CSV table of N, CA and C in Angstrom, one decimal:
chain,number,residue,atom,x,y,z
A,1074,MET,N,76.2,139.2,250.9
A,1074,MET,CA,77.8,139.6,250.6
A,1074,MET,C,78.5,137.7,250.9
A,1075,ILE,N,79.3,138.1,249.6
A,1075,ILE,CA,80.3,136.6,249.3
A,1075,ILE,C,81.3,136.7,249.3
A,1076,PRO,N,82.3,135.7,249.1
A,1076,PRO,CA,83.9,136.5,250.0
A,1076,PRO,C,84.3,136.5,248.3
A,1077,GLY,N,85.2,136.9,248.2
A,1077,GLY,CA,85.2,137.7,246.9
A,1077,GLY,C,85.6,138.3,245.9
A,1078,PRO,N,85.5,139.1,244.6
A,1078,PRO,CA,84.5,138.4,243.5
A,1078,PRO,C,86.1,137.2,243.4
A,1079,THR,N,85.7,135.7,242.6
A,1079,THR,CA,86.1,135.0,242.6
A,1079,THR,C,85.1,134.3,241.3
A,1080,THR,N,86.5,133.4,240.7
A,1080,THR,CA,85.4,133.0,239.4
A,1080,THR,C,85.7,131.3,240.2
A,1081,PRO,N,84.6,131.0,239.9
A,1081,PRO,CA,84.5,129.1,240.3
A,1081,PRO,C,84.6,128.1,239.4
A,1082,ALA,N,85.7,127.8,239.5
A,1082,ALA,CA,85.9,126.3,238.5
A,1082,ALA,C,84.6,126.0,237.6
A,1083,GLN,N,84.6,125.2,236.2
A,1083,GLN,CA,84.0,124.6,235.8
A,1083,GLN,C,82.9,123.5,236.5
A,1084,ARG,N,83.6,122.7,237.5
A,1084,ARG,CA,82.9,121.5,237.7
A,1084,ARG,C,82.5,122.7,238.7
A,1085,VAL,N,82.9,123.2,239.9
A,1085,VAL,CA,81.9,123.4,241.0
A,1085,VAL,C,80.8,123.8,240.2
A,1086,MET,N,80.7,125.3,239.1
A,1086,MET,CA,79.4,125.2,238.5
A,1086,MET,C,78.3,124.1,237.9
A,1087,LEU,N,79.5,123.3,237.3
A,1087,LEU,CA,78.4,122.0,237.2
A,1087,LEU,C,77.9,121.4,238.5
A,1088,ALA,N,79.0,121.6,239.2
A,1088,ALA,CA,78.2,120.6,241.0
A,1088,ALA,C,76.9,121.4,240.9
A,1089,MET,N,77.1,122.8,241.3
A,1089,MET,CA,75.5,123.6,241.4
A,1089,MET,C,74.9,123.9,240.9
A,1090,SER,N,74.9,122.8,239.8
A,1090,SER,CA,73.5,122.5,238.3
A,1090,SER,C,72.8,121.5,238.7
A,1091,ARG,N,72.6,120.5,239.9
A,1091,ARG,CA,72.9,119.3,239.8
A,1091,ARG,C,71.8,119.6,241.1
A,1092,PRO,N,70.7,118.6,240.8
A,1092,PRO,CA,69.3,119.0,241.5
A,1092,PRO,C,69.7,119.4,243.0
A,1093,LEU,N,68.5,119.9,243.8
A,1093,LEU,CA,69.1,120.1,245.9
A,1093,LEU,C,69.0,118.6,246.0
A,1094,ILE,N,69.4,118.5,247.3
A,1094,ILE,CA,69.2,117.2,248.1
A,1094,ILE,C,68.5,118.0,249.3
A,1095,ASN,N,67.3,116.8,249.3
A,1095,ASN,CA,66.6,117.5,250.4
A,1095,ASN,C,67.6,117.0,251.7
A,1096,HIS,N,67.2,118.3,252.5
A,1096,HIS,CA,68.7,117.9,254.1
A,1096,HIS,C,67.5,117.1,255.4
A,1097,ARG,N,66.3,116.9,254.7
A,1097,ARG,CA,66.1,115.9,256.0
A,1097,ARG,C,65.4,114.1,255.1
A,1098,GLY,N,66.2,114.3,254.0
A,1098,GLY,CA,66.0,113.2,253.3
A,1098,GLY,C,67.0,112.4,253.6
A,1099,PRO,N,66.9,111.1,253.3
A,1099,PRO,CA,68.4,109.7,253.8
A,1099,PRO,C,69.4,110.3,252.9
A,1100,GLU,N,69.3,111.1,251.6
A,1100,GLU,CA,70.5,111.4,251.3
A,1100,GLU,C,71.4,111.9,251.5
A,1101,PHE,N,71.1,112.7,252.0
A,1101,PHE,CA,71.1,113.9,252.8
A,1101,PHE,C,72.5,113.5,254.2
A,1102,LYS,N,71.1,113.0,255.0
A,1102,LYS,CA,72.0,111.9,256.5
A,1102,LYS,C,73.1,111.2,256.0
A,1103,LEU,N,73.0,110.3,254.3
A,1103,LEU,CA,74.8,109.8,254.5
A,1103,LEU,C,75.8,110.4,253.9
A,1104,LEU,N,75.4,111.6,253.2
A,1104,LEU,CA,76.5,112.2,252.9
A,1104,LEU,C,77.3,113.1,254.0
A,1105,LEU,N,75.9,114.0,255.0
A,1105,LEU,CA,76.7,114.1,256.5
A,1105,LEU,C,77.5,113.4,256.9
A,1106,GLU,N,77.2,112.3,257.2
A,1106,GLU,CA,77.7,111.3,258.0
A,1106,GLU,C,79.7,110.9,257.4
A,1107,GLU,N,79.2,111.1,256.0
A,1107,GLU,CA,80.6,110.7,255.8
A,1107,GLU,C,81.5,111.6,255.3
A,1108,ILE,N,81.0,112.9,255.6
A,1108,ILE,CA,81.4,114.0,255.8
A,1108,ILE,C,82.0,114.4,257.3
A,1109,GLN,N,81.5,113.8,258.2
A,1109,GLN,CA,81.4,114.0,259.7
A,1109,GLN,C,83.1,113.0,259.9
A,1110,THR,N,82.5,111.6,259.5
A,1110,THR,CA,83.5,110.6,259.2
A,1110,THR,C,85.1,111.6,258.8
A,1111,GLY,N,85.2,111.9,257.9
A,1111,GLY,CA,86.7,112.4,257.3
A,1111,GLY,C,86.8,113.9,257.6
A,1112,LEU,N,86.2,114.5,258.5
A,1112,LEU,CA,86.2,115.6,259.2
A,1112,LEU,C,87.0,114.8,260.4
A,1113,LYS,N,86.5,113.9,261.0
A,1113,LYS,CA,86.9,113.6,262.8
A,1113,LYS,C,88.6,112.6,261.9
A,1114,TYR,N,88.3,112.5,260.4
A,1114,TYR,CA,90.0,111.8,260.5
A,1114,TYR,C,90.5,112.7,260.2
A,1115,VAL,N,90.6,113.9,259.7
A,1115,VAL,CA,91.3,114.9,259.5
A,1115,VAL,C,91.4,115.4,260.5
A,1116,PHE,N,90.6,115.8,261.5
A,1116,PHE,CA,91.2,116.4,262.9
A,1116,PHE,C,91.8,115.5,264.0
A,1117,GLN,N,92.0,113.8,263.9
A,1117,GLN,CA,91.9,112.5,264.5
A,1117,GLN,C,91.0,112.5,265.6
A,1118,THR,N,90.5,112.4,265.8
A,1118,THR,CA,89.4,113.0,266.5
A,1118,THR,C,88.4,111.7,266.9
A,1119,GLU,N,88.0,111.0,268.0
A,1119,GLU,CA,86.9,110.4,267.9
A,1119,GLU,C,85.5,111.3,268.4
A,1120,ASN,N,85.4,112.5,268.8
A,1120,ASN,CA,84.3,113.2,269.3
A,1120,ASN,C,83.7,113.9,268.3
A,1121,PRO,N,82.1,114.1,269.0
A,1121,PRO,CA,81.5,114.6,267.6
A,1121,PRO,C,82.2,116.0,267.1
A,1122,ILE,N,81.7,115.8,265.7
A,1122,ILE,CA,81.7,116.9,264.7
A,1122,ILE,C,80.8,117.7,264.5
A,1123,VAL,N,80.7,119.2,264.5
A,1123,VAL,CA,79.5,119.5,264.5
A,1123,VAL,C,79.8,120.7,263.0
A,1124,ILE,N,78.5,120.7,262.5
A,1124,ILE,CA,79.0,121.2,261.0
A,1124,ILE,C,78.1,122.7,260.8
A,1125,LEU,N,78.2,123.5,261.5
A,1125,LEU,CA,77.2,124.7,260.9
A,1125,LEU,C,77.1,125.5,260.0
A,1126,THR,N,75.4,125.9,259.7
A,1126,THR,CA,75.4,126.3,258.9
A,1126,THR,C,74.5,127.8,259.2
A,1127,SER,N,75.8,128.3,259.5
A,1127,SER,CA,75.5,130.3,259.6
A,1127,SER,C,76.3,130.8,259.0
A,1128,SER,N,76.1,132.2,259.6
A,1128,SER,CA,77.4,133.4,258.7
A,1128,SER,C,78.2,132.8,259.9
A,1129,GLY,N,79.6,133.8,259.6
A,1129,GLY,CA,80.5,133.5,260.3
A,1129,GLY,C,80.0,134.2,261.9
A,1130,THR,N,79.2,135.3,262.3
A,1130,THR,CA,78.6,135.9,263.2
A,1130,THR,C,77.8,134.8,264.1
A,1131,GLY,N,77.1,134.1,263.1
A,1131,GLY,CA,76.3,132.8,264.1
A,1131,GLY,C,77.3,131.9,264.6
A,1132,GLY,N,78.6,131.4,264.0
A,1132,GLY,CA,79.6,130.8,264.2
A,1132,GLY,C,80.6,131.2,265.8
A,1133,MET,N,80.7,132.6,265.6
A,1133,MET,CA,81.6,133.0,266.4
A,1133,MET,C,80.4,132.6,268.0
A,1134,GLU,N,78.9,133.3,267.9
A,1134,GLU,CA,77.9,132.8,269.3
A,1134,GLU,C,78.4,131.9,269.5
A,1135,PHE,N,78.4,130.8,268.6
A,1135,PHE,CA,78.4,129.4,269.0
A,1135,PHE,C,79.2,129.2,269.8
A,1136,ALA,N,80.7,129.2,269.1
A,1136,ALA,CA,81.6,129.3,270.1
A,1136,ALA,C,82.0,130.1,271.1
A,1137,VAL,N,81.6,131.1,271.5
A,1137,VAL,CA,81.6,132.1,272.7
A,1137,VAL,C,80.4,131.6,273.6
A,1138,SER,N,79.2,131.5,273.1
A,1138,SER,CA,78.0,130.5,274.1
A,1138,SER,C,78.6,129.0,274.6
A,1139,ASN,N,79.4,128.6,274.0
A,1139,ASN,CA,79.9,127.1,274.5
A,1139,ASN,C,80.7,126.9,275.0
A,1140,VAL,N,81.6,128.0,275.3
A,1140,VAL,CA,83.1,128.1,275.9
A,1140,VAL,C,83.6,129.2,277.1
A,1141,ILE,N,82.7,130.0,277.1
A,1141,ILE,CA,83.0,131.5,278.1
A,1141,ILE,C,81.7,131.6,279.5
A,1142,ASN,N,82.0,131.2,280.3
A,1142,ASN,CA,81.0,131.1,281.4
A,1142,ASN,C,80.6,132.8,281.4
A,1143,LYS,N,79.8,133.3,282.1
A,1143,LYS,CA,79.3,134.7,282.1
A,1143,LYS,C,80.1,134.9,283.5
A,1144,SER,N,80.8,136.3,283.0
A,1144,SER,CA,81.9,137.1,284.1
A,1144,SER,C,83.6,136.6,283.5
A,1145,ASP,N,83.6,135.3,282.6
A,1145,ASP,CA,84.7,135.4,282.5
A,1145,ASP,C,85.5,136.1,281.5
A,1146,THR,N,87.1,136.8,282.0
A,1146,THR,CA,87.4,137.5,281.0
A,1146,THR,C,88.4,137.3,279.6
A,1147,VAL,N,88.1,137.6,278.8
A,1147,VAL,CA,88.8,136.9,277.3
A,1147,VAL,C,89.8,138.1,276.7
A,1148,ILE,N,90.8,137.6,276.8
A,1148,ILE,CA,91.4,138.5,275.9
A,1148,ILE,C,91.2,138.8,274.3
A,1149,VAL,N,90.9,139.6,273.9
A,1149,VAL,CA,90.8,140.0,272.5
A,1149,VAL,C,91.9,141.2,271.5
A,1150,PRO,N,92.0,140.8,270.9
A,1150,PRO,CA,93.1,141.4,270.3
A,1150,PRO,C,92.2,142.5,268.7
A,1151,THR,N,92.5,143.4,268.9
A,1151,THR,CA,91.4,144.3,268.4
A,1151,THR,C,91.9,145.2,267.2
A,1152,MET,N,91.9,144.3,265.8
A,1152,MET,CA,92.6,145.1,265.1
A,1152,MET,C,91.8,145.0,264.0
A,1153,GLY,N,90.2,144.8,263.9
A,1153,GLY,CA,90.0,144.8,262.4
A,1153,GLY,C,87.8,145.0,263.5
A,1154,PHE,N,87.3,145.0,262.2
A,1154,PHE,CA,86.0,144.2,262.5
A,1154,PHE,C,85.9,143.1,263.2
A,1155,PHE,N,86.2,142.3,262.6
A,1155,PHE,CA,85.7,140.9,263.0
A,1155,PHE,C,86.5,140.7,264.6
A,1156,CYS,N,87.3,141.4,264.6
A,1156,CYS,CA,88.0,142.0,266.5
A,1156,CYS,C,86.7,142.1,267.1
A,1157,ASP,N,86.3,142.7,266.9
A,1157,ASP,CA,85.4,144.2,267.9
A,1157,ASP,C,84.2,143.3,267.8
A,1158,ARG,N,83.8,142.6,266.3
A,1158,ARG,CA,82.3,142.0,266.7
A,1158,ARG,C,82.6,141.1,267.3
A,1159,PHE,N,84.1,140.1,267.5
A,1159,PHE,CA,83.7,139.4,268.9
A,1159,PHE,C,84.1,139.6,270.0
A,1160,ALA,N,84.7,140.9,270.0
A,1160,ALA,CA,85.0,141.3,272.0
A,1160,ALA,C,83.0,141.8,272.0
A,1161,GLU,N,82.4,142.5,270.9
A,1161,GLU,CA,80.6,142.2,271.4
A,1161,GLU,C,80.0,141.4,271.8
A,1162,ILE,N,80.6,139.7,271.2
A,1162,ILE,CA,79.8,138.9,270.9
A,1162,ILE,C,79.8,138.0,273.0
A,1163,VAL,N,81.6,138.6,273.1
A,1163,VAL,CA,82.3,137.9,274.2
A,1163,VAL,C,81.0,138.6,275.3
A,1164,GLU,N,80.8,140.1,275.4
A,1164,GLU,CA,79.8,141.1,276.1
A,1164,GLU,C,78.7,140.6,276.4
A,1165,ALA,N,78.2,140.4,275.2
A,1165,ALA,CA,76.3,140.1,274.7
A,1165,ALA,C,76.1,139.4,275.4
A,1166,CYS,N,76.8,138.1,275.4
A,1166,CYS,CA,77.3,136.8,276.3
A,1166,CYS,C,77.9,136.5,277.5
A,1167,GLY,N,78.0,137.9,278.2
A,1167,GLY,CA,77.7,138.0,279.5
A,1167,GLY,C,79.8,138.2,280.2
A,1168,GLY,N,80.5,137.8,279.2
A,1168,GLY,CA,81.7,137.5,279.0
A,1168,GLY,C,82.5,139.5,279.8
A,1169,ARG,N,83.3,139.4,280.4
A,1169,ARG,CA,84.0,140.6,280.5
A,1169,ARG,C,85.1,140.5,279.0
A,1170,VAL,N,85.7,141.6,278.6
A,1170,VAL,CA,86.6,141.7,277.3
A,1170,VAL,C,87.7,142.5,278.2
A,1171,SER,N,89.2,142.2,277.5
A,1171,SER,CA,90.5,142.7,277.8
A,1171,SER,C,90.8,142.9,276.5
A,1172,ARG,N,91.0,144.2,276.0
A,1172,ARG,CA,91.0,144.1,274.4
A,1172,ARG,C,92.8,145.4,274.5
A,1173,ILE,N,93.2,144.1,273.6
A,1173,ILE,CA,95.0,144.5,273.4
A,1173,ILE,C,94.8,145.3,271.7
A,1174,GLN,N,95.2,146.2,271.6
A,1174,GLN,CA,94.8,146.8,270.7
A,1174,GLN,C,96.6,146.7,269.4
A,1175,ILE,N,96.0,146.0,268.3
A,1175,ILE,CA,97.2,145.8,267.5
A,1175,ILE,C,96.9,146.2,266.4
A,1176,GLU,N,97.8,146.7,266.1
A,1176,GLU,CA,97.7,148.1,264.6
A,1176,GLU,C,97.9,146.5,263.5
A,1177,TRP,N,97.1,147.1,262.5
A,1177,TRP,CA,96.9,146.8,261.1
A,1177,TRP,C,97.9,146.3,260.6
A,1178,GLY,N,98.2,144.9,260.6
A,1178,GLY,CA,99.3,145.0,259.2
A,1178,GLY,C,100.6,144.4,260.0
A,1179,SER,N,100.7,144.3,261.7
A,1179,SER,CA,102.0,144.7,262.2
A,1179,SER,C,102.1,143.1,262.9
């Protein structure tokens, strides 16, 4: 599944046609460091920047498992699929969920 449908700009299509960069090679390491430095500036932080290469669910699992302790109560607004998914992840990580039902579009 992809976000969209969208029509990528020509410059994006051209960039995608370039040869792949070895994610274990020195060129990728330099690129990643440059991106992390830029993100530190954008977020005005000196803290480490973590870039996840996962699905949205993977990102939610990462956040919950690093912030929520077992038996913590988490308030989750439920207004659609991804809110419900977030609640499931909290419960799977041992947290308790307090759902607040919100009507879609309100």
